[in-house]
Amino acid sequence: MTDAIKKTLRDSAGARWFVLILVSVTMLIAYTFMEVLSPLQTLIQSTYGWSGTDWGLVTGAQGYLNVFAFMLIFSGIVLDKMGIKFTAIGSGLVMIFGAIVKYYAFAHNFEIGSTIIGIDSRVFVSATGFAIFCVGAEGAGITVSRIIVKWFKGREMALAMGTEMALARLGSFLALFGSPRIADAFSIPTAVLVGTIALCIGLILFIVYCLMDVRLDKQIEDEAEEEEPFKISDLGVIIKSKGFWYIAILCLLFYSAVFPFYKFSSGLMVNKFGIDPSTAGDIPSILPFGTILLTPLFGFIYDKYGKGASIMILGAVLLVIVHTIFYIPALTATWVAIFAVVLLGIAFSLVPSAMWPSVPKIIPDKQLGSAYALIFYVQNIGLMLVPILLGVVLDKTNPGVNEKTESAILNFRAEGIPANEISAKVQALREAGDIPMFDYSSTWLIFVGLTILATVFGFLLKAEDRKKGYGLELPNIEK
Ligand SMILES: N[C@@H](Cc1c[nH]cn1)C(=O)NCC(=O)O
């Protein structure tokens, strides 16, 4: 061993944090695109005549390929077999391809009434684009976690992960706040196009990262391989752990009550709280914004004082309160909506800040990569099914509303009203009471049920922790 310890690129704090910013900004852009349509629910329904079921089919598309085609598991295998550079650029390209398909869905003039396998053509193409995009987005997410481990292991890893998550949340905020404004000033396809162009910038950032990765790889050529490759046999070890299932199901239930909230909240704001569709994303946008500071703060509290399982239970209980407030039909004041979203922001900071660092306490290091891939897989089942269920229930509990909206749209089209003016005219009919508002109360009971179940699984996890001694209630930083 020579006296001089060989310095590598990742030993430089500047290089490390530069890498983190590169990949985190790409994730910020991916999260922006993930929610680009979310605040446009009412605008899209009154422009294209989509039903709640159509909306659920498109917003739930995130899981079609990831779950049914096992693409999420496949992405994990590709990452291990082909490496970070291949997967980063590959997932960037897949995201852009999916985004282009989604843009085409809104920019193309589909013939009125045209269908593909019985589904409205625009709904079908849009769902296909989103399903493809989400394969890339989840692949990018797994790759970025691996990149952070590669550059930050043994250094400021938790802070780096927290920073990456905070920037991703900023992306959701930008979409919820910015997308309706772009759609209002230009058009719905323009909002999707802006997101697509941003994804191209994200790909360039990934490419710049790869150049840094090449340099680092040359410097650490002779170092032992640190990464744990994904192995199918690992799944056997993981699925035998009760603690794993409790945390995976808690993840499914909790995230199913949050990410689909993004997709259905703008409709709730318009129909229950009387917010204008052009600013329907503003109140929900408080949610990701609040989490930017709170997630690292709660992470710090968990690191120092422990109580991981209790933090998750507290977050789940808060979520029950939030969705019950949204459910109660008599509560329609704007301040109530703001208050509930702020509470939701606190819950959405509590649970992830304790959930993700708890996984390594349940699953041994060797199977950790596979465990995260499997948890995201389980999570995607919920993110796929819940929006579809919400959309179907919304339609079933509001008979006649879609039909009235659709016939008004057809009349306006027949009168030669341009597509970008139809939505405002439909909205005027709704405000005049000629088209009824949607009643979201029964639909919201689904969220209430999910959060009650999440709380139950939080308690089951805590009991299992007591039995098995995972140490979920102990601090992460050893004194
Ligand atoms: N599955 C990932 C990425 C994601 C974001 N929206 C839908 N999927 C995930 O949930 N990451 C953790 C987080 O808290 O964002």
Tab-separated table of C-alpha atoms and ligand atoms in Angstrom:
chain	number	residue	atom	x	y	z
A	1	MET	CA	0.000	0.000	0.000
A	2	THR	CA	1.419	3.349	-0.951
A	3	ASP	CA	1.345	6.249	1.477
A	4	ALA	CA	-0.671	8.372	-0.848
A	5	ILE	CA	-4.293	7.140	-0.874
A	6	LYS	CA	-5.595	7.319	-4.412
A	7	LYS	CA	-8.148	10.142	-4.647
A	8	THR	CA	-11.134	9.609	-6.926
A	9	LEU	CA	-13.724	11.943	-8.359
A	10	ARG	CA	-16.274	11.019	-5.688
A	11	ASP	CA	-13.870	12.111	-2.969
A	12	SER	CA	-14.415	15.643	-4.185
A	13	ALA	CA	-17.531	17.099	-2.511
A	14	GLY	CA	-18.001	19.460	-5.461
A	15	ALA	CA	-18.019	16.603	-7.997
A	16	ARG	CA	-20.334	14.484	-5.829
A	17	TRP	CA	-22.900	17.213	-5.355
A	18	PHE	CA	-22.648	18.221	-9.011
A	19	VAL	CA	-23.546	14.623	-9.899
A	20	LEU	CA	-26.451	14.719	-7.438
A	21	ILE	CA	-27.805	17.927	-8.960
A	22	LEU	CA	-27.527	16.467	-12.501
A	23	VAL	CA	-29.523	13.326	-11.741
A	24	SER	CA	-31.938	15.014	-9.321
A	25	VAL	CA	-32.924	17.624	-11.890
A	26	THR	CA	-33.684	14.804	-14.334
A	27	MET	CA	-35.898	13.209	-11.666
A	28	LEU	CA	-37.500	16.615	-11.024
A	29	ILE	CA	-38.397	16.745	-14.729
A	30	ALA	CA	-39.693	13.145	-14.668
A	31	TYR	CA	-41.948	13.935	-11.673
A	32	THR	CA	-43.133	17.088	-13.475
A	33	PHE	CA	-44.187	15.057	-16.492
A	34	MET	CA	-45.787	12.449	-14.210
A	35	GLU	CA	-48.279	15.111	-13.039
A	36	VAL	CA	-48.497	17.259	-16.167
A	37	LEU	CA	-52.138	16.281	-16.812
A	38	SER	CA	-53.219	16.008	-13.142
A	39	PRO	CA	-54.417	19.594	-12.676
A	40	LEU	CA	-56.166	19.523	-16.070
A	41	GLN	CA	-58.822	16.926	-15.150
A	42	THR	CA	-61.816	19.265	-15.501
A	43	LEU	CA	-60.361	21.044	-18.540
A	44	ILE	CA	-59.776	17.711	-20.302
A	45	GLN	CA	-63.207	16.361	-19.347
A	46	SER	CA	-64.929	19.439	-20.726
A	47	THR	CA	-62.738	19.678	-23.843
A	48	TYR	CA	-62.713	16.043	-24.955
A	49	GLY	CA	-65.761	14.700	-23.092
A	50	TRP	CA	-63.756	12.157	-21.098
A	51	SER	CA	-65.668	10.293	-18.398
A	52	GLY	CA	-64.275	9.567	-14.934
A	53	THR	CA	-63.529	6.042	-16.159
A	54	ASP	CA	-61.496	7.436	-19.099
A	55	TRP	CA	-59.557	9.631	-16.681
A	56	GLY	CA	-58.925	6.654	-14.384
A	57	LEU	CA	-57.751	4.523	-17.330
A	58	VAL	CA	-55.194	7.148	-18.358
A	59	THR	CA	-53.928	8.123	-14.904
A	60	GLY	CA	-53.763	4.482	-13.793
A	61	ALA	CA	-51.719	3.600	-16.885
A	62	GLN	CA	-48.548	3.996	-14.848
A	63	GLY	CA	-48.798	0.357	-13.815
A	64	TYR	CA	-49.914	-1.362	-17.043
A	65	LEU	CA	-46.433	-2.202	-18.321
A	66	ASN	CA	-44.647	-1.945	-14.978
A	67	VAL	CA	-46.983	-4.488	-13.381
A	68	PHE	CA	-48.437	-6.690	-16.137
A	69	ALA	CA	-45.283	-6.839	-18.252
A	70	PHE	CA	-43.058	-6.913	-15.139
A	71	MET	CA	-41.150	-3.954	-16.593
A	72	LEU	CA	-40.232	-2.657	-13.140
A	73	ILE	CA	-38.534	-5.928	-12.233
A	74	PHE	CA	-37.022	-6.036	-15.748
A	75	SER	CA	-35.576	-2.515	-15.248
A	76	GLY	CA	-33.846	-3.754	-12.082
A	77	ILE	CA	-32.349	-6.697	-13.972
A	78	VAL	CA	-31.232	-4.455	-16.879
A	79	LEU	CA	-29.579	-2.104	-14.387
A	80	ASP	CA	-27.550	-4.958	-12.931
A	81	LYS	CA	-26.691	-6.609	-16.217
A	82	MET	CA	-26.045	-3.536	-18.372
A	83	GLY	CA	-24.949	-1.008	-15.765
A	84	ILE	CA	-25.821	2.539	-14.755
A	85	LYS	CA	-24.904	4.320	-17.999
A	86	PHE	CA	-26.970	2.061	-20.266
A	87	THR	CA	-29.999	2.163	-17.958
A	88	ALA	CA	-29.815	5.913	-17.353
A	89	ILE	CA	-29.747	6.755	-21.057
A	90	GLY	CA	-32.204	3.954	-21.883
A	91	SER	CA	-34.734	5.125	-19.295
A	92	GLY	CA	-34.306	8.736	-20.475
A	93	LEU	CA	-35.092	7.673	-24.051
A	94	VAL	CA	-38.083	5.557	-22.962
A	95	MET	CA	-39.499	8.509	-21.002
A	96	ILE	CA	-39.163	10.772	-24.071
A	97	PHE	CA	-40.756	8.175	-26.365
A	98	GLY	CA	-43.710	7.763	-23.989
A	99	ALA	CA	-44.058	11.545	-23.710
A	100	ILE	CA	-44.119	11.931	-27.515
A	101	VAL	CA	-46.898	9.321	-27.748
A	102	LYS	CA	-48.820	11.193	-25.052
A	103	TYR	CA	-48.305	14.513	-26.868
A	104	TYR	CA	-49.584	12.916	-30.070
A	105	ALA	CA	-52.705	11.765	-28.191
A	106	PHE	CA	-53.648	15.376	-27.492
A	107	ALA	CA	-52.270	17.091	-30.603
A	108	HIS	CA	-53.863	14.708	-33.118
A	109	ASN	CA	-57.398	15.327	-34.355
A	110	PHE	CA	-59.001	11.942	-33.739
A	111	GLU	CA	-62.259	11.340	-35.530
A	112	ILE	CA	-65.196	11.890	-33.171
A	113	GLY	CA	-66.345	8.564	-31.716
A	114	SER	CA	-63.297	6.639	-33.007
A	115	THR	CA	-62.159	3.810	-30.741
A	116	ILE	CA	-59.249	1.375	-30.377
A	117	ILE	CA	-60.225	-1.998	-28.869
A	118	GLY	CA	-63.433	-0.374	-27.680
A	119	ILE	CA	-61.679	2.499	-25.889
A	120	ASP	CA	-61.851	6.114	-27.106
A	121	SER	CA	-58.799	6.550	-29.401
A	122	ARG	CA	-57.398	9.588	-27.553
A	123	VAL	CA	-57.808	7.829	-24.196
A	124	PHE	CA	-56.108	4.698	-25.574
A	125	VAL	CA	-53.118	6.528	-27.105
A	126	SER	CA	-52.721	8.780	-24.063
A	127	ALA	CA	-52.769	5.779	-21.693
A	128	THR	CA	-50.246	3.963	-23.920
A	129	GLY	CA	-47.901	6.957	-23.864
A	130	PHE	CA	-48.188	7.309	-20.091
A	131	ALA	CA	-47.613	3.566	-19.552
A	132	ILE	CA	-44.411	3.747	-21.659
A	133	PHE	CA	-43.269	6.945	-19.933
A	134	CYS	CA	-43.738	5.342	-16.500
A	135	VAL	CA	-41.522	2.383	-17.434
A	136	GLY	CA	-38.761	4.921	-18.104
A	137	ALA	CA	-39.586	6.974	-14.997
A	138	GLU	CA	-39.496	4.012	-12.601
A	139	GLY	CA	-36.312	2.735	-14.324
A	140	ALA	CA	-34.749	6.181	-13.926
A	141	GLY	CA	-35.774	6.208	-10.241
A	142	ILE	CA	-34.059	2.890	-9.512
A	143	THR	CA	-30.979	3.986	-11.479
A	144	VAL	CA	-30.713	7.285	-9.620
A	145	SER	CA	-30.891	5.456	-6.260
A	146	ARG	CA	-27.995	3.277	-7.432
A	147	ILE	CA	-26.062	6.359	-8.604
A	148	ILE	CA	-26.512	7.989	-5.185
A	149	VAL	CA	-25.232	4.845	-3.459
A	150	LYS	CA	-22.254	4.689	-5.851
A	151	TRP	CA	-21.197	8.293	-5.177
A	152	PHE	CA	-22.341	8.809	-1.571
A	153	LYS	CA	-21.947	5.482	0.247
A	154	GLY	CA	-19.996	6.137	3.426
A	155	ARG	CA	-20.564	9.874	2.978
A	156	GLU	CA	-23.709	12.082	3.154
A	157	MET	CA	-25.998	9.379	1.684
A	158	ALA	CA	-29.210	10.093	3.635
A	159	LEU	CA	-28.896	13.814	2.965
A	160	ALA	CA	-28.296	13.106	-0.733
A	161	MET	CA	-31.382	10.851	-0.891
A	162	GLY	CA	-33.459	13.459	0.938
A	163	THR	CA	-32.270	16.192	-1.422
A	164	GLU	CA	-33.116	14.074	-4.463
A	165	MET	CA	-36.626	13.405	-3.091
A	166	ALA	CA	-37.134	17.082	-2.257
A	167	LEU	CA	-36.214	18.105	-5.812
A	168	ALA	CA	-38.546	15.421	-7.199
A	169	ARG	CA	-41.392	16.916	-5.120
A	170	LEU	CA	-40.538	20.330	-6.565
A	171	GLY	CA	-41.228	18.740	-9.967
A	172	SER	CA	-44.743	17.698	-8.859
A	173	PHE	CA	-45.320	21.254	-7.596
A	174	LEU	CA	-44.194	22.769	-10.910
A	175	ALA	CA	-46.642	20.548	-12.808
A	176	LEU	CA	-49.620	21.224	-10.534
A	177	PHE	CA	-48.996	24.955	-10.515
A	178	GLY	CA	-47.655	25.518	-14.019
A	179	SER	CA	-49.522	23.087	-16.255
A	180	PRO	CA	-52.982	24.751	-15.979
A	181	ARG	CA	-51.403	28.128	-16.682
A	182	ILE	CA	-49.686	26.846	-19.840
A	183	ALA	CA	-52.890	25.062	-20.925
A	184	ASP	CA	-54.899	28.219	-20.255
A	185	ALA	CA	-52.509	30.514	-22.115
A	186	PHE	CA	-51.860	28.115	-25.018
A	187	SER	CA	-53.489	24.669	-25.067
A	188	ILE	CA	-53.508	21.229	-23.405
A	189	PRO	CA	-51.083	19.732	-26.009
A	190	THR	CA	-48.677	22.658	-25.373
A	191	ALA	CA	-48.492	21.746	-21.666
A	192	VAL	CA	-47.596	18.153	-22.638
A	193	LEU	CA	-45.107	19.442	-25.241
A	194	VAL	CA	-43.311	21.634	-22.687
A	195	GLY	CA	-42.969	18.575	-20.437
A	196	THR	CA	-41.635	16.539	-23.369
A	197	ILE	CA	-39.004	19.161	-24.226
A	198	ALA	CA	-37.996	19.280	-20.555
A	199	LEU	CA	-37.489	15.493	-20.658
A	200	CYS	CA	-35.018	16.004	-23.544
A	201	ILE	CA	-33.060	18.356	-21.262
A	202	GLY	CA	-33.229	15.620	-18.596
A	203	LEU	CA	-31.690	13.145	-21.042
A	204	ILE	CA	-28.839	15.588	-21.761
A	205	LEU	CA	-28.204	15.846	-17.994
A	206	PHE	CA	-28.108	12.043	-17.759
A	207	ILE	CA	-25.565	11.992	-20.634
A	208	VAL	CA	-23.391	14.571	-18.837
A	209	TYR	CA	-23.635	12.354	-15.742
A	210	CYS	CA	-22.482	9.350	-17.792
A	211	LEU	CA	-19.304	11.238	-18.755
A	212	MET	CA	-18.570	11.710	-15.031
A	213	ASP	CA	-19.394	8.034	-14.452
A	214	VAL	CA	-16.880	6.970	-17.131
A	215	ARG	CA	-14.167	9.013	-15.408
A	216	LEU	CA	-15.021	7.563	-11.993
A	217	ASP	CA	-15.095	4.003	-13.358
A	218	LYS	CA	-11.574	4.474	-14.757
A	219	GLN	CA	-10.386	5.635	-11.328
A	220	ILE	CA	-11.983	2.750	-9.397
A	221	GLU	CA	-11.292	0.024	-11.960
A	222	ASP	CA	-9.340	-2.043	-9.507
A	223	GLU	CA	-11.689	-1.518	-6.545
A	224	ALA	CA	-13.906	-4.368	-5.428
A	225	GLU	CA	-17.401	-4.356	-6.895
A	226	GLU	CA	-19.638	-2.638	-4.373
A	227	GLU	CA	-23.036	-3.005	-5.942
A	228	GLU	CA	-25.378	-5.864	-5.135
A	229	PRO	CA	-26.804	-7.308	-8.354
A	230	PHE	CA	-30.486	-8.168	-8.622
A	231	LYS	CA	-31.089	-11.924	-8.463
A	232	ILE	CA	-34.384	-13.728	-8.889
A	233	SER	CA	-33.356	-16.041	-6.015
A	234	ASP	CA	-33.260	-12.996	-3.710
A	235	LEU	CA	-37.000	-12.647	-4.174
A	236	GLY	CA	-37.462	-15.940	-2.314
A	237	VAL	CA	-35.673	-14.609	0.775
A	238	ILE	CA	-37.609	-11.340	0.685
A	239	ILE	CA	-41.106	-12.728	0.225
A	240	LYS	CA	-40.700	-15.007	3.240
A	241	SER	CA	-40.350	-11.961	5.528
A	242	LYS	CA	-43.626	-10.871	7.180
A	243	GLY	CA	-42.077	-7.478	7.994
A	244	PHE	CA	-41.358	-6.951	4.297
A	245	TRP	CA	-44.999	-7.594	3.372
A	246	TYR	CA	-46.274	-5.232	6.069
A	247	ILE	CA	-44.058	-2.406	4.806
A	248	ALA	CA	-44.788	-3.188	1.111
A	249	ILE	CA	-48.564	-3.230	1.700
A	250	LEU	CA	-48.318	-0.079	3.817
A	251	CYS	CA	-46.419	1.478	0.879
A	252	LEU	CA	-49.137	0.377	-1.570
A	253	LEU	CA	-51.983	1.701	0.620
A	254	PHE	CA	-50.262	4.928	1.625
A	255	TYR	CA	-49.020	5.949	-1.828
A	256	SER	CA	-52.392	4.934	-3.352
A	257	ALA	CA	-53.951	7.583	-1.139
A	258	VAL	CA	-51.413	10.234	-2.188
A	259	PHE	CA	-50.283	9.962	-5.835
A	260	PRO	CA	-53.854	9.321	-7.145
A	261	PHE	CA	-54.875	12.311	-4.988
A	262	TYR	CA	-52.748	14.440	-7.342
A	263	LYS	CA	-54.734	13.049	-10.273
A	264	PHE	CA	-58.225	13.525	-8.800
A	265	SER	CA	-57.704	16.575	-6.585
A	266	SER	CA	-58.190	19.209	-9.281
A	267	GLY	CA	-61.621	17.711	-10.074
A	268	LEU	CA	-62.427	17.765	-6.343
A	269	MET	CA	-61.328	21.408	-6.078
A	270	VAL	CA	-63.572	22.458	-8.976
A	271	ASN	CA	-66.614	20.342	-8.141
A	272	LYS	CA	-66.617	20.441	-4.333
A	273	PHE	CA	-64.773	23.636	-3.401
A	274	GLY	CA	-65.882	25.749	-6.390
A	275	ILE	CA	-62.341	26.586	-7.575
A	276	ASP	CA	-61.916	27.823	-11.155
A	277	PRO	CA	-60.519	25.047	-13.437
A	278	SER	CA	-57.666	27.335	-14.576
A	279	THR	CA	-56.270	27.427	-11.002
A	280	ALA	CA	-57.504	24.016	-9.864
A	281	GLY	CA	-53.932	22.789	-9.280
A	282	ASP	CA	-52.947	25.671	-6.965
A	283	ILE	CA	-54.243	24.266	-3.656
A	284	PRO	CA	-53.003	20.687	-4.368
A	285	SER	CA	-49.609	22.187	-5.326
A	286	ILE	CA	-49.113	23.193	-1.656
A	287	LEU	CA	-48.726	19.459	-0.935
A	288	PRO	CA	-45.413	18.723	-2.671
A	289	PHE	CA	-44.121	22.202	-1.821
A	290	GLY	CA	-44.548	21.589	1.930
A	291	THR	CA	-42.775	18.233	1.734
A	292	ILE	CA	-39.583	19.798	0.349
A	293	LEU	CA	-38.520	21.023	3.810
A	294	LEU	CA	-40.409	18.586	5.998
A	295	THR	CA	-39.168	15.292	4.475
A	296	PRO	CA	-35.484	15.924	5.323
A	297	LEU	CA	-36.559	17.299	8.747
A	298	PHE	CA	-38.514	14.153	9.687
A	299	GLY	CA	-35.655	12.059	8.232
A	300	PHE	CA	-33.295	13.869	10.605
A	301	ILE	CA	-35.642	13.200	13.554
A	302	TYR	CA	-35.784	9.479	12.652
A	303	ASP	CA	-31.984	9.341	12.277
A	304	LYS	CA	-31.451	10.936	15.677
A	305	TYR	CA	-34.372	9.802	17.842
A	306	GLY	CA	-35.788	6.732	16.088
A	307	LYS	CA	-39.554	5.941	16.316
A	308	GLY	CA	-39.718	4.930	12.625
A	309	ALA	CA	-42.822	2.713	12.961
A	310	SER	CA	-44.576	5.332	15.109
A	311	ILE	CA	-43.779	8.049	12.530
A	312	MET	CA	-45.373	5.902	9.803
A	313	ILE	CA	-48.475	5.289	11.969
A	314	LEU	CA	-48.762	9.019	12.723
A	315	GLY	CA	-48.546	9.800	8.977
A	316	ALA	CA	-51.227	7.216	8.176
A	317	VAL	CA	-53.560	8.534	10.930
A	318	LEU	CA	-53.103	12.097	9.623
A	319	LEU	CA	-54.044	10.827	6.186
A	320	VAL	CA	-57.294	9.325	7.559
A	321	ILE	CA	-58.157	12.768	8.992
A	322	VAL	CA	-57.257	14.535	5.721
A	323	HIS	CA	-59.327	12.292	3.472
A	324	THR	CA	-62.242	12.343	5.929
A	325	ILE	CA	-62.187	16.159	5.760
A	326	PHE	CA	-62.213	15.968	1.946
A	327	TYR	CA	-65.030	13.412	2.113
A	328	ILE	CA	-67.455	15.294	4.429
A	329	PRO	CA	-69.909	16.860	1.946
A	330	ALA	CA	-70.720	19.877	4.163
A	331	LEU	CA	-67.078	21.077	4.261
A	332	THR	CA	-66.744	23.190	1.122
A	333	ALA	CA	-64.853	26.318	2.240
A	334	THR	CA	-61.568	27.076	0.439
A	335	TRP	CA	-59.668	27.394	3.732
A	336	VAL	CA	-60.754	23.851	4.649
A	337	ALA	CA	-59.213	22.571	1.396
A	338	ILE	CA	-55.989	24.485	2.116
A	339	PHE	CA	-55.880	23.193	5.713
A	340	ALA	CA	-56.418	19.585	4.580
A	341	VAL	CA	-53.698	19.850	1.905
A	342	VAL	CA	-51.236	21.258	4.472
A	343	LEU	CA	-52.018	18.285	6.769
A	344	LEU	CA	-51.594	15.977	3.779
A	345	GLY	CA	-48.184	17.561	3.156
A	346	ILE	CA	-47.159	16.720	6.731
A	347	ALA	CA	-48.384	13.114	6.324
A	348	PHE	CA	-46.607	12.834	2.962
A	349	SER	CA	-43.376	13.910	4.652
A	350	LEU	CA	-43.728	11.683	7.708
A	351	VAL	CA	-44.295	8.338	5.990
A	352	PRO	CA	-41.623	8.393	3.197
A	353	SER	CA	-39.004	9.850	5.561
A	354	ALA	CA	-39.435	6.808	7.834
A	355	MET	CA	-40.466	4.160	5.291
A	356	TRP	CA	-37.492	4.139	2.914
A	357	PRO	CA	-34.740	4.140	5.578
A	358	SER	CA	-36.644	1.366	7.435
A	359	VAL	CA	-36.351	-1.161	4.606
A	360	PRO	CA	-32.634	-1.873	5.306
A	361	LYS	CA	-33.583	-2.711	8.914
A	362	ILE	CA	-35.928	-5.462	7.713
A	363	ILE	CA	-34.085	-6.818	4.670
A	364	PRO	CA	-30.360	-7.714	4.687
A	365	ASP	CA	-28.042	-5.522	2.573
A	366	LYS	CA	-27.519	-8.302	0.069
A	367	GLN	CA	-31.186	-8.326	-0.969
A	368	LEU	CA	-31.808	-4.606	-0.615
A	369	GLY	CA	-31.841	-3.728	-4.342
A	370	SER	CA	-34.336	-6.481	-5.060
A	371	ALA	CA	-36.426	-5.469	-2.034
A	372	TYR	CA	-36.782	-1.873	-3.273
A	373	ALA	CA	-37.678	-3.096	-6.787
A	374	LEU	CA	-40.317	-5.426	-5.310
A	375	ILE	CA	-41.783	-2.705	-3.077
A	376	PHE	CA	-42.092	-0.368	-6.092
A	377	TYR	CA	-43.722	-3.250	-7.985
A	378	VAL	CA	-46.318	-3.736	-5.225
A	379	GLN	CA	-46.768	0.050	-5.022
A	380	ASN	CA	-47.446	0.219	-8.781
A	381	ILE	CA	-50.310	-2.286	-8.434
A	382	GLY	CA	-52.092	0.253	-6.238
A	383	LEU	CA	-51.131	3.206	-8.422
A	384	MET	CA	-52.710	1.358	-11.360
A	385	LEU	CA	-55.902	-0.005	-9.767
A	386	VAL	CA	-56.887	2.863	-7.481
A	387	PRO	CA	-57.295	5.568	-10.188
A	388	ILE	CA	-59.355	3.140	-12.298
A	389	LEU	CA	-61.569	2.347	-9.287
A	390	LEU	CA	-61.901	6.059	-8.472
A	391	GLY	CA	-62.913	6.850	-12.074
A	392	VAL	CA	-65.492	4.061	-12.274
A	393	VAL	CA	-67.052	4.988	-8.903
A	394	LEU	CA	-67.123	8.669	-9.892
A	395	ASP	CA	-69.133	7.791	-13.010
A	396	LYS	CA	-71.441	5.318	-11.282
A	397	THR	CA	-72.292	7.778	-8.503
A	398	ASN	CA	-72.916	10.647	-10.931
A	399	PRO	CA	-75.303	9.194	-13.512
A	400	GLY	CA	-76.017	11.415	-16.510
A	401	VAL	CA	-73.250	13.991	-15.959
A	402	ASN	CA	-70.906	12.556	-18.604
A	403	GLU	CA	-73.729	12.199	-21.121
A	404	LYS	CA	-74.794	15.833	-20.636
A	405	THR	CA	-71.191	17.049	-20.932
A	406	GLU	CA	-70.595	14.978	-24.053
A	407	SER	CA	-73.762	16.160	-25.771
A	408	ALA	CA	-72.905	19.809	-24.962
A	409	ILE	CA	-69.411	19.309	-26.464
A	410	LEU	CA	-70.895	17.733	-29.612
A	411	ASN	CA	-73.334	20.638	-29.968
A	412	PHE	CA	-70.537	23.197	-29.643
A	413	ARG	CA	-68.436	21.291	-32.186
A	414	ALA	CA	-71.400	21.183	-34.578
A	415	GLU	CA	-71.739	24.960	-34.172
A	416	GLY	CA	-68.078	25.261	-35.269
A	417	ILE	CA	-66.764	26.538	-31.890
A	418	PRO	CA	-62.940	26.073	-31.822
A	419	ALA	CA	-61.683	23.256	-29.567
A	420	ASN	CA	-59.860	25.637	-27.177
A	421	GLU	CA	-63.075	27.591	-26.473
A	422	ILE	CA	-65.317	24.602	-25.805
A	423	SER	CA	-64.102	23.984	-22.261
A	424	ALA	CA	-65.014	27.521	-21.111
A	425	LYS	CA	-68.461	27.151	-22.647
A	426	VAL	CA	-69.026	23.793	-20.953
A	427	GLN	CA	-67.833	25.305	-17.670
A	428	ALA	CA	-70.356	28.147	-18.086
A	429	LEU	CA	-73.128	25.538	-18.481
A	430	ARG	CA	-71.947	23.816	-15.305
A	431	GLU	CA	-71.906	27.081	-13.379
A	432	ALA	CA	-75.406	27.881	-14.639
A	433	GLY	CA	-76.551	24.471	-13.371
A	434	ASP	CA	-77.388	23.132	-16.852
A	435	ILE	CA	-74.762	20.428	-16.382
A	436	PRO	CA	-74.596	19.129	-12.796
A	437	MET	CA	-71.321	19.229	-10.858
A	438	PHE	CA	-69.738	15.877	-9.994
A	439	ASP	CA	-70.369	14.686	-6.445
A	440	TYR	CA	-67.044	13.298	-5.200
A	441	SER	CA	-68.184	12.116	-1.756
A	442	SER	CA	-68.677	8.395	-2.481
A	443	THR	CA	-65.491	8.362	-4.558
A	444	TRP	CA	-63.533	9.856	-1.658
A	445	LEU	CA	-64.643	7.049	0.653
A	446	ILE	CA	-62.160	4.878	-1.284
A	447	PHE	CA	-59.329	7.120	-0.033
A	448	VAL	CA	-60.732	7.000	3.521
A	449	GLY	CA	-60.831	3.180	3.369
A	450	LEU	CA	-57.261	2.992	2.019
A	451	THR	CA	-55.904	5.193	4.778
A	452	ILE	CA	-57.690	3.233	7.539
A	453	LEU	CA	-56.137	0.050	6.129
A	454	ALA	CA	-52.732	1.794	5.939
A	455	THR	CA	-53.020	2.630	9.652
A	456	VAL	CA	-53.825	-1.022	10.448
A	457	PHE	CA	-50.727	-2.139	8.516
A	458	GLY	CA	-48.664	0.498	10.348
A	459	PHE	CA	-49.672	-1.102	13.661
A	460	LEU	CA	-49.012	-4.618	12.292
A	461	LEU	CA	-45.535	-3.465	11.256
A	462	LYS	CA	-44.865	-2.015	14.706
A	463	ALA	CA	-46.013	-5.270	16.370
A	464	GLU	CA	-43.793	-7.319	14.038
A	465	ASP	CA	-40.886	-5.001	14.828
A	466	ARG	CA	-41.416	-5.666	18.544
A	467	LYS	CA	-41.486	-9.406	17.865
A	468	LYS	CA	-38.509	-9.615	15.496
A	469	GLY	CA	-36.423	-6.731	16.862
A	470	TYR	CA	-35.839	-4.989	13.518
A	471	GLY	CA	-35.043	-1.798	15.417
A	472	LEU	CA	-37.563	0.397	13.608
A	473	GLU	CA	-38.105	2.418	16.795
A	474	LEU	CA	-34.362	2.915	17.308
A	475	PRO	CA	-32.305	5.862	15.959
A	476	ASN	CA	-30.396	5.259	12.729
A	477	ILE	CA	-27.331	7.098	13.998
A	478	GLU	CA	-25.548	5.021	16.594
A	479	LYS	CA	-24.204	7.008	19.559
B	1	LIG	N1	-42.255	4.742	-7.441
B	1	LIG	C1	-41.469	5.922	-7.197
B	1	LIG	C2	-41.663	6.976	-8.255
B	1	LIG	C3	-43.085	7.455	-8.461
B	1	LIG	C4	-43.522	8.725	-8.302
B	1	LIG	N2	-44.823	8.753	-8.649
B	1	LIG	C5	-45.163	7.531	-8.992
B	1	LIG	N3	-44.097	6.750	-8.914
B	1	LIG	C6	-41.754	6.435	-5.811
B	1	LIG	O1	-42.825	6.241	-5.288
B	1	LIG	N4	-40.768	7.060	-5.152
B	1	LIG	C7	-40.867	7.471	-3.775
B	1	LIG	C8	-41.443	8.840	-3.575
B	1	LIG	O2	-41.808	9.138	-2.391
B	1	LIG	O3	-41.541	9.641	-4.518
